[in-house]
């Protein structure tokens, strides 16, 4: 094949008969500057210990080098041990980047910079809700006010949408209706019953992309805080009374200064501190003086609206945004192991949320942490990729949801699709008079 390559045929002649004193052909210059190390062995051109590969054979050599799908660095190292041609390092790098199999199973990209939730003007304007448990075989629902950081925790006999609505009615009867509710994509939160309850009370519902609970980070952090402190308290007291430990924690938490606001949740939500047992050790006159000083000082608006992000900045580097029409890879959670599949950006639904169309004609909503820039591939590559049978462990269970999360997948141009799991058709009564909007 070396003799059939026009460039290498000339190099072969020069190597066997002698090189000219000057080289004006651009294609020959990479070989000319290495002429002192180019030799002929068994009618093959060698540069040092590396075989010089004809242009027609380079793609096959690249496939062999990358056959085990090692990364760019290791593939380059393997190349430098055996073969050479002009710009071979660049070709290896491009070949690895454009490998569909590698893109499908690559690691997740660096986490996107956390986008701060907008500040609220008043308490109970936006609340974040989540379930947690089982804790001592019991399930709980947590409701956190973003403005004051006040936490409500209620025991849930079950987490059906009807029971969830009933518990929220109790909480809202104490503190009023929020303007916005933030939840994950759990079945109880995406059911018609829950949606109807929010609609009838004029409450906006915000959910994160599937499998990205960090968007509802306030609820996630609060869950960890509650669970950790309850278990510690029970361990120290050698107690099995879960509800007593929970109530003690809530009293102390609501009466403790929060690092992101500079005041206690109780002061922000109800305008006063809660009386607790520690008040018993202070003289009555001291308590009166503290109350008077607080009334004279008032609350500093700048202090009350200080956000936790201003105290501790997130150091994760930001990644670029995607735009409509970009060919990307998105996380596929419907297989035995989450992987990446080719897709195209259809629409941007938020600063970090995108609607994507896969090459199997599914619409998936994904966060930017669940999207990576795709390699340059053509339709023939995809046809060859999807024509290969999917091999899955026979014992694996293939699901498309995690922890009862609902994945937003709608088939485009599909004749049939699995029947979705629906909640009971019971519709919750409205909590207050119907909003006229």
Coordinates of C-alpha atoms in Angstrom, one line a residue, residues 18-24:
X18 CA 18.9 10.2 -1.5
X19 CA 17.0 13.4 -0.6
X20 CA 17.2 16.6 -2.6
X21 CA 18.9 19.6 -1.1
X22 CA 15.6 21.5 -1.0
X23 CA 11.9 20.6 -0.8
X24 CA 9.2 22.9 -2.1

